[in-house]
Short mmCIF file of C-alpha atoms in Angstrom, two decimals:
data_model
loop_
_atom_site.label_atom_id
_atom_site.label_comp_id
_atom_site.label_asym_id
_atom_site.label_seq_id
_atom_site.Cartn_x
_atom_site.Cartn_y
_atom_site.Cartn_z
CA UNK A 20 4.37 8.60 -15.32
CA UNK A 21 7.89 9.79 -16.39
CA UNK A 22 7.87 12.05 -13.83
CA UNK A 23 6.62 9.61 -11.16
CA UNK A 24 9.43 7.05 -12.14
CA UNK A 25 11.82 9.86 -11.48
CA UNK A 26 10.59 10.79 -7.98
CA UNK A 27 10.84 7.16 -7.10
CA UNK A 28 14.02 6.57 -8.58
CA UNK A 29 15.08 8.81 -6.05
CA UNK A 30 13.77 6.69 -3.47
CA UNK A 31 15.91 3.51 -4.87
CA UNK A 32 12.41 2.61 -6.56
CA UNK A 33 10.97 1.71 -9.62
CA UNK A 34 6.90 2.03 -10.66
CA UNK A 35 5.92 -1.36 -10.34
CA UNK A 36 7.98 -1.68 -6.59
CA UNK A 37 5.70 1.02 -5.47
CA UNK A 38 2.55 -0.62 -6.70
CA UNK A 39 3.86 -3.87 -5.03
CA UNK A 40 4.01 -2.14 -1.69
CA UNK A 41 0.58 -0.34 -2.03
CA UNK A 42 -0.82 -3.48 -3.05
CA UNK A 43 0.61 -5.03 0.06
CA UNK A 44 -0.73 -2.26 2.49
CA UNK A 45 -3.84 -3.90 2.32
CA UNK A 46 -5.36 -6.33 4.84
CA UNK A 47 -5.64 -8.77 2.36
CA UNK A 48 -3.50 -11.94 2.57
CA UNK A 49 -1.93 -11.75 -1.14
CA UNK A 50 0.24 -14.22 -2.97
CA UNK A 51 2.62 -13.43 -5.48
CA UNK A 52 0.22 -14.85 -8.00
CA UNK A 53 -2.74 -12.82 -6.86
CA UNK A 54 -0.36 -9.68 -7.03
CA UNK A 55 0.88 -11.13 -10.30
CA UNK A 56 -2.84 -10.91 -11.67
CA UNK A 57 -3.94 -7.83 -9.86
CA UNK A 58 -1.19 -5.23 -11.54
CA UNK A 59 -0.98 -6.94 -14.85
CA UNK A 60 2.85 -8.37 -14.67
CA UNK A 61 4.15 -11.08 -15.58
CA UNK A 62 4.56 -14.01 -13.38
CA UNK A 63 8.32 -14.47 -13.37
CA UNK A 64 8.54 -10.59 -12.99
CA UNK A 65 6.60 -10.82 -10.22
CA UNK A 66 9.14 -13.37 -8.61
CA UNK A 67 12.45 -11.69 -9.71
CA UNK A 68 10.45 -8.08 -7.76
CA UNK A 69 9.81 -10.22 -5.21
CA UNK A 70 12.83 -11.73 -4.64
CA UNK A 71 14.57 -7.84 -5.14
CA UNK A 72 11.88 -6.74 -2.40
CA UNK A 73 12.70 -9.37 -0.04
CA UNK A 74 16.29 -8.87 -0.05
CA UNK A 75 15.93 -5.01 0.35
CA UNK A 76 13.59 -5.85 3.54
CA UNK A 77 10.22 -4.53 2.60
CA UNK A 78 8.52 -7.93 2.04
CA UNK A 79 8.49 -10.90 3.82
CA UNK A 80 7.22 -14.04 2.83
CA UNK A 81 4.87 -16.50 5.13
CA UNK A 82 3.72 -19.66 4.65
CA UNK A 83 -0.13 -19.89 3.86
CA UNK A 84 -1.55 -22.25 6.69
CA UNK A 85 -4.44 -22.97 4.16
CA UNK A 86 -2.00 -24.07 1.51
CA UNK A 87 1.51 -24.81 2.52
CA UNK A 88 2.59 -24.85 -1.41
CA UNK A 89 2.06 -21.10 -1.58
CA UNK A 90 3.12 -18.07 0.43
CA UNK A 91 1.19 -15.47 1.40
CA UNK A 92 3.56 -11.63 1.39
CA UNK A 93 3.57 -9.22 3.87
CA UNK A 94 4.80 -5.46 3.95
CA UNK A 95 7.70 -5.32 6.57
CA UNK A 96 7.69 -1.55 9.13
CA UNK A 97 10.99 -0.75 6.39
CA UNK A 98 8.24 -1.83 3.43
CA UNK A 99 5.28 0.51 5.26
CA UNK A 100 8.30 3.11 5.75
CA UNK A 101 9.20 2.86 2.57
CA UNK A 102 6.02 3.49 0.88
CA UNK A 103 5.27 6.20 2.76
CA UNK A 104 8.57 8.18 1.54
CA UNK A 105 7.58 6.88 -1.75
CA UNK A 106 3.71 7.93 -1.73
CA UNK A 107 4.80 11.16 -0.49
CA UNK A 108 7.06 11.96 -3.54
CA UNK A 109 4.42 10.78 -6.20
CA UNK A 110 2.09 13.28 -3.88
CA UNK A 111 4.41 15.65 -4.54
CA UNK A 112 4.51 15.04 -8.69
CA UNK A 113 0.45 14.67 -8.65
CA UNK A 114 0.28 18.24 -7.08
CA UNK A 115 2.95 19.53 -9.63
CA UNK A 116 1.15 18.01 -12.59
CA UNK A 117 -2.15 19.46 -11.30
CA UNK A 118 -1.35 22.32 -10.05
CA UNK A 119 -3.10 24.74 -12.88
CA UNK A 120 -5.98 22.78 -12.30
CA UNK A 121 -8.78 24.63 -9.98
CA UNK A 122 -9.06 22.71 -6.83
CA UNK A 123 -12.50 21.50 -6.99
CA UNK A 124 -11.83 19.93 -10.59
CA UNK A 125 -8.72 18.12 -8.70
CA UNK A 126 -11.31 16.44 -6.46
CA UNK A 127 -13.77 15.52 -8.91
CA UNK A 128 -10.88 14.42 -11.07
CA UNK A 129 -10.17 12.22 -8.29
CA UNK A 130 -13.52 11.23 -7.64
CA UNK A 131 -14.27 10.33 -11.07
CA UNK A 132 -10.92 8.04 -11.40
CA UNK A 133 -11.50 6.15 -7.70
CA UNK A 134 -14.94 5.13 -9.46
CA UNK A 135 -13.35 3.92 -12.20
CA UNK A 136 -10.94 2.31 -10.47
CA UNK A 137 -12.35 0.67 -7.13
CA UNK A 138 -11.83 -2.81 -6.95
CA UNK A 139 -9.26 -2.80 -9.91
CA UNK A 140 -6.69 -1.62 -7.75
CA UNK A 141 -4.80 -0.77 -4.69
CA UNK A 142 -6.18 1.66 -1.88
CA UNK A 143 -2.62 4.00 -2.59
CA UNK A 144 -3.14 3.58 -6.23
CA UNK A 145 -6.69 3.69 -6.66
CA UNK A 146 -7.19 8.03 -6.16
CA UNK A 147 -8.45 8.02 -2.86
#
């Protein structure tokens, strides 16, 4: 994790911005409360990141047409840009950290986690 904050530091990133982004990759039409429940952070966190993400043009926010009280977020092409600088340097720190590992464990390693993990988290996040 340390060395995955690093690698995104360098990218004018923190952890939880990345897993915003992946989160938002998805077709799914995701509020800040939903992301707010689905990576564990705190609800005012969630609007300060929000806010931070908006401002640096990765996120937009839309109205819902179901629910005009709520808005629903969208990645922006400098969001989608973004996270794909960003998901190529935690590439980069996965393949350092598992480098002594044979490559068939590094699959199944993966395989076993994406198990674990579908529908808990993010497509980017989630192994696969």
């Amino acid at each position: 994790m340390e060395d995955a904050e690093h690698a995104l530091a360098e990218q004018g990133m923190r952890l939880r911005y990345f897993y915003v982004l992946a989160a938002l990759e998805s077709d799914l039409s995701l509020s800040q409360q939903d992301l707010s429940r689905l990576l564990h952070l705190d609800p005012t966190t969630m609007v300060a990141l929000i806010d931070e993400m908006e401002r640096a043009g990765h996120v937009e926010r839309r109205r819902n047409p179901a629910d005009r009280r709520r808005y629903i977020l969208r990645l922006t092409d400098d969001g989608r840009a973004a996270l794909e600088r960003a998901g190529r340097a935690v590439d980069a720190v996965e393949r350092d950290f598992l480098a002594a590992v044979p490559a068939e464990d590094r699959d199944r390693l993966r395989a076993l986690l994406g198990e674990l993990l579908a529908d808990r988290w993010p497509r980017v996040i989630a192994c696969e």
